[in-house]
CSV table of C-alpha atoms in Angstrom, one decimal:
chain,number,residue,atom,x,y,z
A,789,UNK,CA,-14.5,-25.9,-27.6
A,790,UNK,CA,-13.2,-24.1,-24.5
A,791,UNK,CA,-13.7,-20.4,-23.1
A,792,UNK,CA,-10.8,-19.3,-24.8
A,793,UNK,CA,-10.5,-16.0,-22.6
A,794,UNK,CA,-8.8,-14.9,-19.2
A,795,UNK,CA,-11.7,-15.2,-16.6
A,796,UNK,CA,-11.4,-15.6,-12.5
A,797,UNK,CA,-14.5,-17.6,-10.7
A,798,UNK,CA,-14.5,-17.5,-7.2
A,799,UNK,CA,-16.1,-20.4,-4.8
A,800,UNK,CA,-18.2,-19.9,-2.0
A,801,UNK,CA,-15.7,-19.4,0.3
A,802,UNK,CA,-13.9,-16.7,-1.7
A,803,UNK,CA,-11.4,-19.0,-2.8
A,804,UNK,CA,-10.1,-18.1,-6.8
A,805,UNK,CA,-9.2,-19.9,-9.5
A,806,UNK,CA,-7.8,-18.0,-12.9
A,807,UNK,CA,-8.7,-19.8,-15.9
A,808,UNK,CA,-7.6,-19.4,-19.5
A,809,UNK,CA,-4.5,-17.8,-18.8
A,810,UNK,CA,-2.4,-17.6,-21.8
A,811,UNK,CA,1.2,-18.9,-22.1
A,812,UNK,CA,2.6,-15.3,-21.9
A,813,UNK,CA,0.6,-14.9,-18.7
A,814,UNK,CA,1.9,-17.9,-17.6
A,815,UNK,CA,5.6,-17.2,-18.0
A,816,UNK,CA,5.3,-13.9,-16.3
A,817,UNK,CA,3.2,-15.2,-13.0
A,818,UNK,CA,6.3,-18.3,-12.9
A,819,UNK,CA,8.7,-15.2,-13.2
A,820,UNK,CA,7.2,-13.2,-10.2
A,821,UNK,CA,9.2,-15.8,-7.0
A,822,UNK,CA,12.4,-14.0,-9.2
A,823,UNK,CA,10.8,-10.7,-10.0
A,824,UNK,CA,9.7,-10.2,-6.5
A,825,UNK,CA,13.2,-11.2,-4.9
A,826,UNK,CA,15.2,-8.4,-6.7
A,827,UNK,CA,18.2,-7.0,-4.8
A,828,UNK,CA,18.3,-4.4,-7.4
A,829,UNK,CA,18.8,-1.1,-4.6
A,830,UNK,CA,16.4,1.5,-6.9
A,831,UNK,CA,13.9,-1.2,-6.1
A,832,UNK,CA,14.5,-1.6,-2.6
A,833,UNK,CA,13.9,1.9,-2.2
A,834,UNK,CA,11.2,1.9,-4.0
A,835,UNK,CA,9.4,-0.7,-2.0
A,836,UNK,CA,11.3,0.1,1.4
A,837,UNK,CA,10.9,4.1,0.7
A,838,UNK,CA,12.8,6.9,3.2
A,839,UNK,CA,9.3,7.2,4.8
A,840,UNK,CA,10.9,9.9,7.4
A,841,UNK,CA,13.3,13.4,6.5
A,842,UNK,CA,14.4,13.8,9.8
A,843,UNK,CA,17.4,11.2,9.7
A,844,UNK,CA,17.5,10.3,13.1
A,845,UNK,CA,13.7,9.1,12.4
A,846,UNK,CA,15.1,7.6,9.5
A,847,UNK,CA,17.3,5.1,11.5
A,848,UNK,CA,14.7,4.6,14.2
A,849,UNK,CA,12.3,3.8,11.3
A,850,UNK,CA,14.9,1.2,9.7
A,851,UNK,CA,15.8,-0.2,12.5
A,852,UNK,CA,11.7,-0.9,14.1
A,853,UNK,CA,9.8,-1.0,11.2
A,854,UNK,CA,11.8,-2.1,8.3
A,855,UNK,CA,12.7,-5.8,9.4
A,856,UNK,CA,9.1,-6.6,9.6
A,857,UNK,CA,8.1,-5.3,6.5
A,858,UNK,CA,10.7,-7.4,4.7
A,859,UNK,CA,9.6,-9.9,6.8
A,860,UNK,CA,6.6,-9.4,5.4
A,861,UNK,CA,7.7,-9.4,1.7
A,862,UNK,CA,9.8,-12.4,2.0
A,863,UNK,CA,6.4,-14.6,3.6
A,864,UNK,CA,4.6,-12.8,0.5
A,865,UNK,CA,7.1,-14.4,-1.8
A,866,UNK,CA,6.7,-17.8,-0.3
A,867,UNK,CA,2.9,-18.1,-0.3
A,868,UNK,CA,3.1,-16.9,-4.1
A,869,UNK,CA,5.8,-19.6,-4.8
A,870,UNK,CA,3.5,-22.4,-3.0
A,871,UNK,CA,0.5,-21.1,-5.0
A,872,UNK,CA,1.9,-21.5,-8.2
A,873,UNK,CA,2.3,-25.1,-7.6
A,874,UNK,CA,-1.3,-25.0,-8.8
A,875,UNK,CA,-0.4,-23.7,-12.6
A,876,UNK,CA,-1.3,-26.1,-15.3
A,877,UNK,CA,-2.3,-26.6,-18.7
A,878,UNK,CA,-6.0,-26.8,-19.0
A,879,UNK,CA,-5.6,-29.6,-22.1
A,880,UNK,CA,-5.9,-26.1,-24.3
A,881,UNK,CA,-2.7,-25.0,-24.5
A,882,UNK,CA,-4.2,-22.7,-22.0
A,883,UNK,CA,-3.3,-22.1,-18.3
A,884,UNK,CA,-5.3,-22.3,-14.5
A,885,UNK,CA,-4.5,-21.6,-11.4
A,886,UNK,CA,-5.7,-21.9,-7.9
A,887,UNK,CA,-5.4,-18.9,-5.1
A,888,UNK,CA,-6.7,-19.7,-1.6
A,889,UNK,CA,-8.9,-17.1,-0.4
A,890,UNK,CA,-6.5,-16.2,2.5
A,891,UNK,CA,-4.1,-15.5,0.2
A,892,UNK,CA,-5.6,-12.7,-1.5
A,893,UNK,CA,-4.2,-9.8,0.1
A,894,UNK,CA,-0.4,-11.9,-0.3
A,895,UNK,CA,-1.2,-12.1,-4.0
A,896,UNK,CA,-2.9,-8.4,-4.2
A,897,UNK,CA,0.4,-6.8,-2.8
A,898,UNK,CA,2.8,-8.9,-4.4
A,899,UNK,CA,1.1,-8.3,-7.6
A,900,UNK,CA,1.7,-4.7,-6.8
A,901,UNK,CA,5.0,-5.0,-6.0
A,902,UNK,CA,6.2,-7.2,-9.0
A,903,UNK,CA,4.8,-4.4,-11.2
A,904,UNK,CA,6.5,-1.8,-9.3
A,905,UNK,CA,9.8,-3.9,-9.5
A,906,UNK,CA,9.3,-4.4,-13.4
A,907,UNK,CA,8.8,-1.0,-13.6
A,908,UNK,CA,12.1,0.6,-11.6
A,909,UNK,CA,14.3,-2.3,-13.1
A,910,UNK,CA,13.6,-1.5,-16.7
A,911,UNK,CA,13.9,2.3,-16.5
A,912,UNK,CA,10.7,2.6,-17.4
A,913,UNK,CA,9.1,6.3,-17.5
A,914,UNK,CA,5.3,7.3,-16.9
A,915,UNK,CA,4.7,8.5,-19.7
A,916,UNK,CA,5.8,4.9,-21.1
A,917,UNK,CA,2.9,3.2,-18.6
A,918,UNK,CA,0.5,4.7,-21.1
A,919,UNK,CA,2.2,2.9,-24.1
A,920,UNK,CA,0.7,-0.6,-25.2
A,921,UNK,CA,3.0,-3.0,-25.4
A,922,UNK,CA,5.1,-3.1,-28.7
A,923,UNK,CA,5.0,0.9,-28.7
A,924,UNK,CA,9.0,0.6,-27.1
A,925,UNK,CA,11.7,0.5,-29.1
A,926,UNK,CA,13.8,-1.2,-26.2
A,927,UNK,CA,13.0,-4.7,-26.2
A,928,UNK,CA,13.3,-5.2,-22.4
A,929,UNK,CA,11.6,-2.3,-22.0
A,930,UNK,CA,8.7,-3.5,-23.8
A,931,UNK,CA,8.5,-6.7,-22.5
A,932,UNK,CA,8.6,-5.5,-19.1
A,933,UNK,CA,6.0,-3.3,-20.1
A,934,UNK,CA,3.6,-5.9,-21.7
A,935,UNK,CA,4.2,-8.1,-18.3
A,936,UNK,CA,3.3,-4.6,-16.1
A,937,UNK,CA,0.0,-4.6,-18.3
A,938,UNK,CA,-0.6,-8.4,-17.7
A,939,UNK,CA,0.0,-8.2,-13.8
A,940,UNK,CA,-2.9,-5.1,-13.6
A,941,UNK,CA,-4.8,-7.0,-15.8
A,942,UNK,CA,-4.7,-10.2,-13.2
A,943,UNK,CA,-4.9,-7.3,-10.3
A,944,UNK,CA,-7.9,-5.6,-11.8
A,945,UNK,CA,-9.9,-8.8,-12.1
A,946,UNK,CA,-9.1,-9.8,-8.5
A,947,UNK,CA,-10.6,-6.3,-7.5
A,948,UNK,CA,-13.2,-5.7,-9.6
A,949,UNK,CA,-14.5,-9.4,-8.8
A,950,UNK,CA,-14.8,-8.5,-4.8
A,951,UNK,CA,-11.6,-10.3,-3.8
A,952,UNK,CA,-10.6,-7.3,-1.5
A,953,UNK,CA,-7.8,-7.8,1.4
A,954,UNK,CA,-8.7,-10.4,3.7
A,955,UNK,CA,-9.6,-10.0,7.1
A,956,UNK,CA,-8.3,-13.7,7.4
A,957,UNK,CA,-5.3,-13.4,6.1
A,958,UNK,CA,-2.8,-15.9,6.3
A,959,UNK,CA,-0.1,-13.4,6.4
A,960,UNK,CA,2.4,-13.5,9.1
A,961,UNK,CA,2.1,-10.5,11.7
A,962,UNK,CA,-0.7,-9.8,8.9
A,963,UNK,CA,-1.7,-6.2,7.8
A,964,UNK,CA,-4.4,-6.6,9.1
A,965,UNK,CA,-4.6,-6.4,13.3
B,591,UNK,CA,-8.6,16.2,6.2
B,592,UNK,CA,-7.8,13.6,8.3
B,593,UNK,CA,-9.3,12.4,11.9
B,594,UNK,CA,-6.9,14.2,14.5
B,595,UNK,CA,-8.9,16.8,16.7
B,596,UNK,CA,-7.3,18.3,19.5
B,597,UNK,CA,-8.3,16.7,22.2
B,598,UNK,CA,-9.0,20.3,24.7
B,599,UNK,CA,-12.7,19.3,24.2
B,600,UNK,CA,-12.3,16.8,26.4
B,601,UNK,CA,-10.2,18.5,29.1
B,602,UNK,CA,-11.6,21.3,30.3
B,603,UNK,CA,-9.7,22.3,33.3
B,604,UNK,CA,-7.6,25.1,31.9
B,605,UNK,CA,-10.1,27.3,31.1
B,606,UNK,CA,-10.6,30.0,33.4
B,607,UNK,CA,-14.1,29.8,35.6
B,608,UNK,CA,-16.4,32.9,35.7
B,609,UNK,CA,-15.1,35.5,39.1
B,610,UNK,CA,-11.6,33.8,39.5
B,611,UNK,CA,-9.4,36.0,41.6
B,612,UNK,CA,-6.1,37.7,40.0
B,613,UNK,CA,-4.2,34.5,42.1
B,614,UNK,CA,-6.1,31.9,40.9
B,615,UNK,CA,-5.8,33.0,37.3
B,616,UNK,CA,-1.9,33.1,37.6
B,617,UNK,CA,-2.5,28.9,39.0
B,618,UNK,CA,-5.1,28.5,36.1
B,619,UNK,CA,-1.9,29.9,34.1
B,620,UNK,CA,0.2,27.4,34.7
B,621,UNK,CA,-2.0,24.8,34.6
B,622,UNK,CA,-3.2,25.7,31.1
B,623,UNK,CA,0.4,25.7,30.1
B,624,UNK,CA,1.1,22.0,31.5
B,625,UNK,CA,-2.0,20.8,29.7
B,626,UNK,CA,-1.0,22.3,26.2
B,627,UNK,CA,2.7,20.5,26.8
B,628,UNK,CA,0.6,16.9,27.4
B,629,UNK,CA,-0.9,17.3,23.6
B,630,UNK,CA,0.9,15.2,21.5
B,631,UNK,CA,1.4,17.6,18.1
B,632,UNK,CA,0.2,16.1,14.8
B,633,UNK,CA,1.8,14.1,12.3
B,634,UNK,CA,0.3,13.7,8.8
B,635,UNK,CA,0.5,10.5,6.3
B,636,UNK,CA,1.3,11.5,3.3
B,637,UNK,CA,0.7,9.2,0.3
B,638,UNK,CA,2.6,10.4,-3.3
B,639,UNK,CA,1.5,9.8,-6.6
B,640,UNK,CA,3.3,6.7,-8.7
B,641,UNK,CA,2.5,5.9,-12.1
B,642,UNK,CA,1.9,1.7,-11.7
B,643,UNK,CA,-0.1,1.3,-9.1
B,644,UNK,CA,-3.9,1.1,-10.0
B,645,UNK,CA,-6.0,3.7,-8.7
B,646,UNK,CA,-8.9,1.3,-7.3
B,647,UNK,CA,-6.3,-0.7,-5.4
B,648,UNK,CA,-4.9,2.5,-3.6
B,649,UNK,CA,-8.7,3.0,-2.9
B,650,UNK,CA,-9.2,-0.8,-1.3
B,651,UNK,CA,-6.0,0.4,0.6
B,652,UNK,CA,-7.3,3.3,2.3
B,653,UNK,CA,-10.7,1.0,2.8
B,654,UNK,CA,-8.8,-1.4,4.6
B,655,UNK,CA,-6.4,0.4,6.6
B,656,UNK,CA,-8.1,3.6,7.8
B,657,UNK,CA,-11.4,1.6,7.3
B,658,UNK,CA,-12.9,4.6,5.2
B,659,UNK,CA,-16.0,4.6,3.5
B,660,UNK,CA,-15.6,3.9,0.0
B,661,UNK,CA,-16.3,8.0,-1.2
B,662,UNK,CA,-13.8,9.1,1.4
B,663,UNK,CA,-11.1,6.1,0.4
B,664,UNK,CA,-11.5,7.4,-3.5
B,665,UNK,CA,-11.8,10.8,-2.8
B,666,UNK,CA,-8.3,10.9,-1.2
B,667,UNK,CA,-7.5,8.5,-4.2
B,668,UNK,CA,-8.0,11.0,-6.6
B,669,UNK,CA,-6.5,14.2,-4.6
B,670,UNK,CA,-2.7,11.2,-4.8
B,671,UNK,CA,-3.3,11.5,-8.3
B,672,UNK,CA,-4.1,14.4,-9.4
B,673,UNK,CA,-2.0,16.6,-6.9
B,674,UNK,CA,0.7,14.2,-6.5
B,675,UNK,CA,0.5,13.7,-3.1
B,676,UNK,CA,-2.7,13.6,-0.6
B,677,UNK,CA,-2.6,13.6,3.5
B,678,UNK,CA,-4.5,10.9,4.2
B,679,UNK,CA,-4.0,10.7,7.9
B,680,UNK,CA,-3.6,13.1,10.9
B,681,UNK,CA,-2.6,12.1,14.3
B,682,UNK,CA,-0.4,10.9,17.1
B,683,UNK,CA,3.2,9.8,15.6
B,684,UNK,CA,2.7,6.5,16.9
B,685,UNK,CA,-0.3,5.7,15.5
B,686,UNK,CA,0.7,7.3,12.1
B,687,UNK,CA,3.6,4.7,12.3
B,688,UNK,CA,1.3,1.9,12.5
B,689,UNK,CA,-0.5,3.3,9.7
B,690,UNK,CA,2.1,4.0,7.6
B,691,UNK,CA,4.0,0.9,8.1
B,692,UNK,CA,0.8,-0.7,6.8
B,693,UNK,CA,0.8,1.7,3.5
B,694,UNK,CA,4.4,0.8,2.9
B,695,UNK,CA,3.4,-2.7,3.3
B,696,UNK,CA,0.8,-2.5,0.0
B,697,UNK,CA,3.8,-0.6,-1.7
B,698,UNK,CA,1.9,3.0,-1.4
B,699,UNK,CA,4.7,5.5,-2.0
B,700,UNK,CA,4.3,7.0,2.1
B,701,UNK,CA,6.0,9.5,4.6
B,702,UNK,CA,5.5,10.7,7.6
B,703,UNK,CA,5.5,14.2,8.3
B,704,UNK,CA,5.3,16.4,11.3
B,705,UNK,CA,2.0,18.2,11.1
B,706,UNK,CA,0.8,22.3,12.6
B,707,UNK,CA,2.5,23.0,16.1
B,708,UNK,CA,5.1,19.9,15.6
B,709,UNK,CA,8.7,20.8,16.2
């Protein structure tokens, strides 16, 4: 019999692999290439917030800075999309799946952001972050909710097991100079 | 909060010396008045409060991009969420534009503010 729960192991050299992911957890981590390319504009300014009042710092700050955050974003999606190459069936109608240790700070943001996005695109409201999934009478609602809850989930076992940012990232123009 | 100090520790050739003449006072003046127009005024990072991201990752964030200690990183942490918002950062503009384009970057809701004695 298999270790029928949602664990993470990490290797010596801080690579991760995710094991007994369940189906759910599955569908939603396929989703997140889709979730995470959302031209939905609440999201965008969401992610891409009016980090200035001033507006003339606003258009300086759009024009300098913006392009290489969604720079940034779009690498993020494209190391998550090669990663997930990596999800199969364990034989146990369960799921693994592989993240390189210089992805970690990719998948740790994108994670982030994918919640965020679920989050905005619903029309979700704080108070309804505190709800367990099937508390929403809105179907999309609560199945966006339930996916928000499985992303922290997968977030909170990536932190609490050390895997931090990476120094090494493999990020493009990294965050990390 | 924050790491900005004004830098007049450093310089000290404004301040008036011990028996200056009326004259040289009137240079020392000026002088004081062209150093004060060389310091850059503060800008503060300002990090809001958002109700999906986790609270240890906005902790790991301020760890890795202001490289605080752990205390400081969840101090700060805690002041986002239960005030709503929490200065995290004081300093030159262009350095809190590095920073903050690296907050923005892990999705932290972030402005950029003009600080005490910025127009």
């Amino acid at each position: 019999m298999s270790d029928a729960y949602m664990r993470l192991e990490f290797d010596k050299a801080g690579n991760i692999r995710f094991r007994g992911l369940p189906s759910i957890c599955a569908d939603t981590l396929m989703r997140l290439p889709d979730i995470l390319a959302s031209d939905d504009p609440a999201v965008r300014l969401r992610l891409l917030p009016e980090t200035y009042r001033d507006p003339q710092d606003r258009d300086d700050w759009r024009k300098y800075a913006v392009p290489g955050l969604e720079h940034l974003f779009a690498d993020r999606v494209e190391i998550i999309a090669r990663d997930l190459v990596s999800l199969a069936e364990d034989g146990e109608n369960l799921f693994e799946m592989a993240i390189p240790a210089a992805h970690r700070t990719a998948w740790l943001s994108a994670l982030n952001a994918a919640r965020l996005t679920l989050y905005v695109e619903a029309g979700l409201d704080p108070e309804d972050v505190e709800l367990e999934p099937g508390d929403l009478e809105d179907f999309d609602q609560d199945v966006a909710l339930m996916r928000i809850h499985l992303l922290a989930f997968m977030q909170e076992m990536m932190l609490e097991g050390g895997a931090g940012f990476r120094v090494d990232s493999d990020e493009p123009g990294g965050d990390h100079q | 909060m924050g790491d900005w100090t004004p830098d007049c520790t450093q310089n000290t050739s404004w301040l008036p010396a011990v028996g200056t003449t009326r004259a040289s006072t009137q240079e020392q003046t000026v002088t004081e008045d062209k150093t004060r127009t060389k310091t850059a005024p503060p800008w503060n990072i300002i990090v809001h409060d958002d109700p999906v991201t986790l609270m240890n990752y906005v902790t790991k964030v301020f760890m890795d991009v202001f490289a605080y200690p752990e205390s400081k990183a969840q101090l700060l942490m805690r002041e986002v969420h239960d005030a709503g918002r929490s200065v995290v950062w004081t300093g030159a503009r262009e350095q809190a534009e590095v920073y903050a384009s690296k907050l923005v970057s892990f999705h932290l809701l972030t402005t950029v503010e003009p600080g005490v004695g910025s127009d």
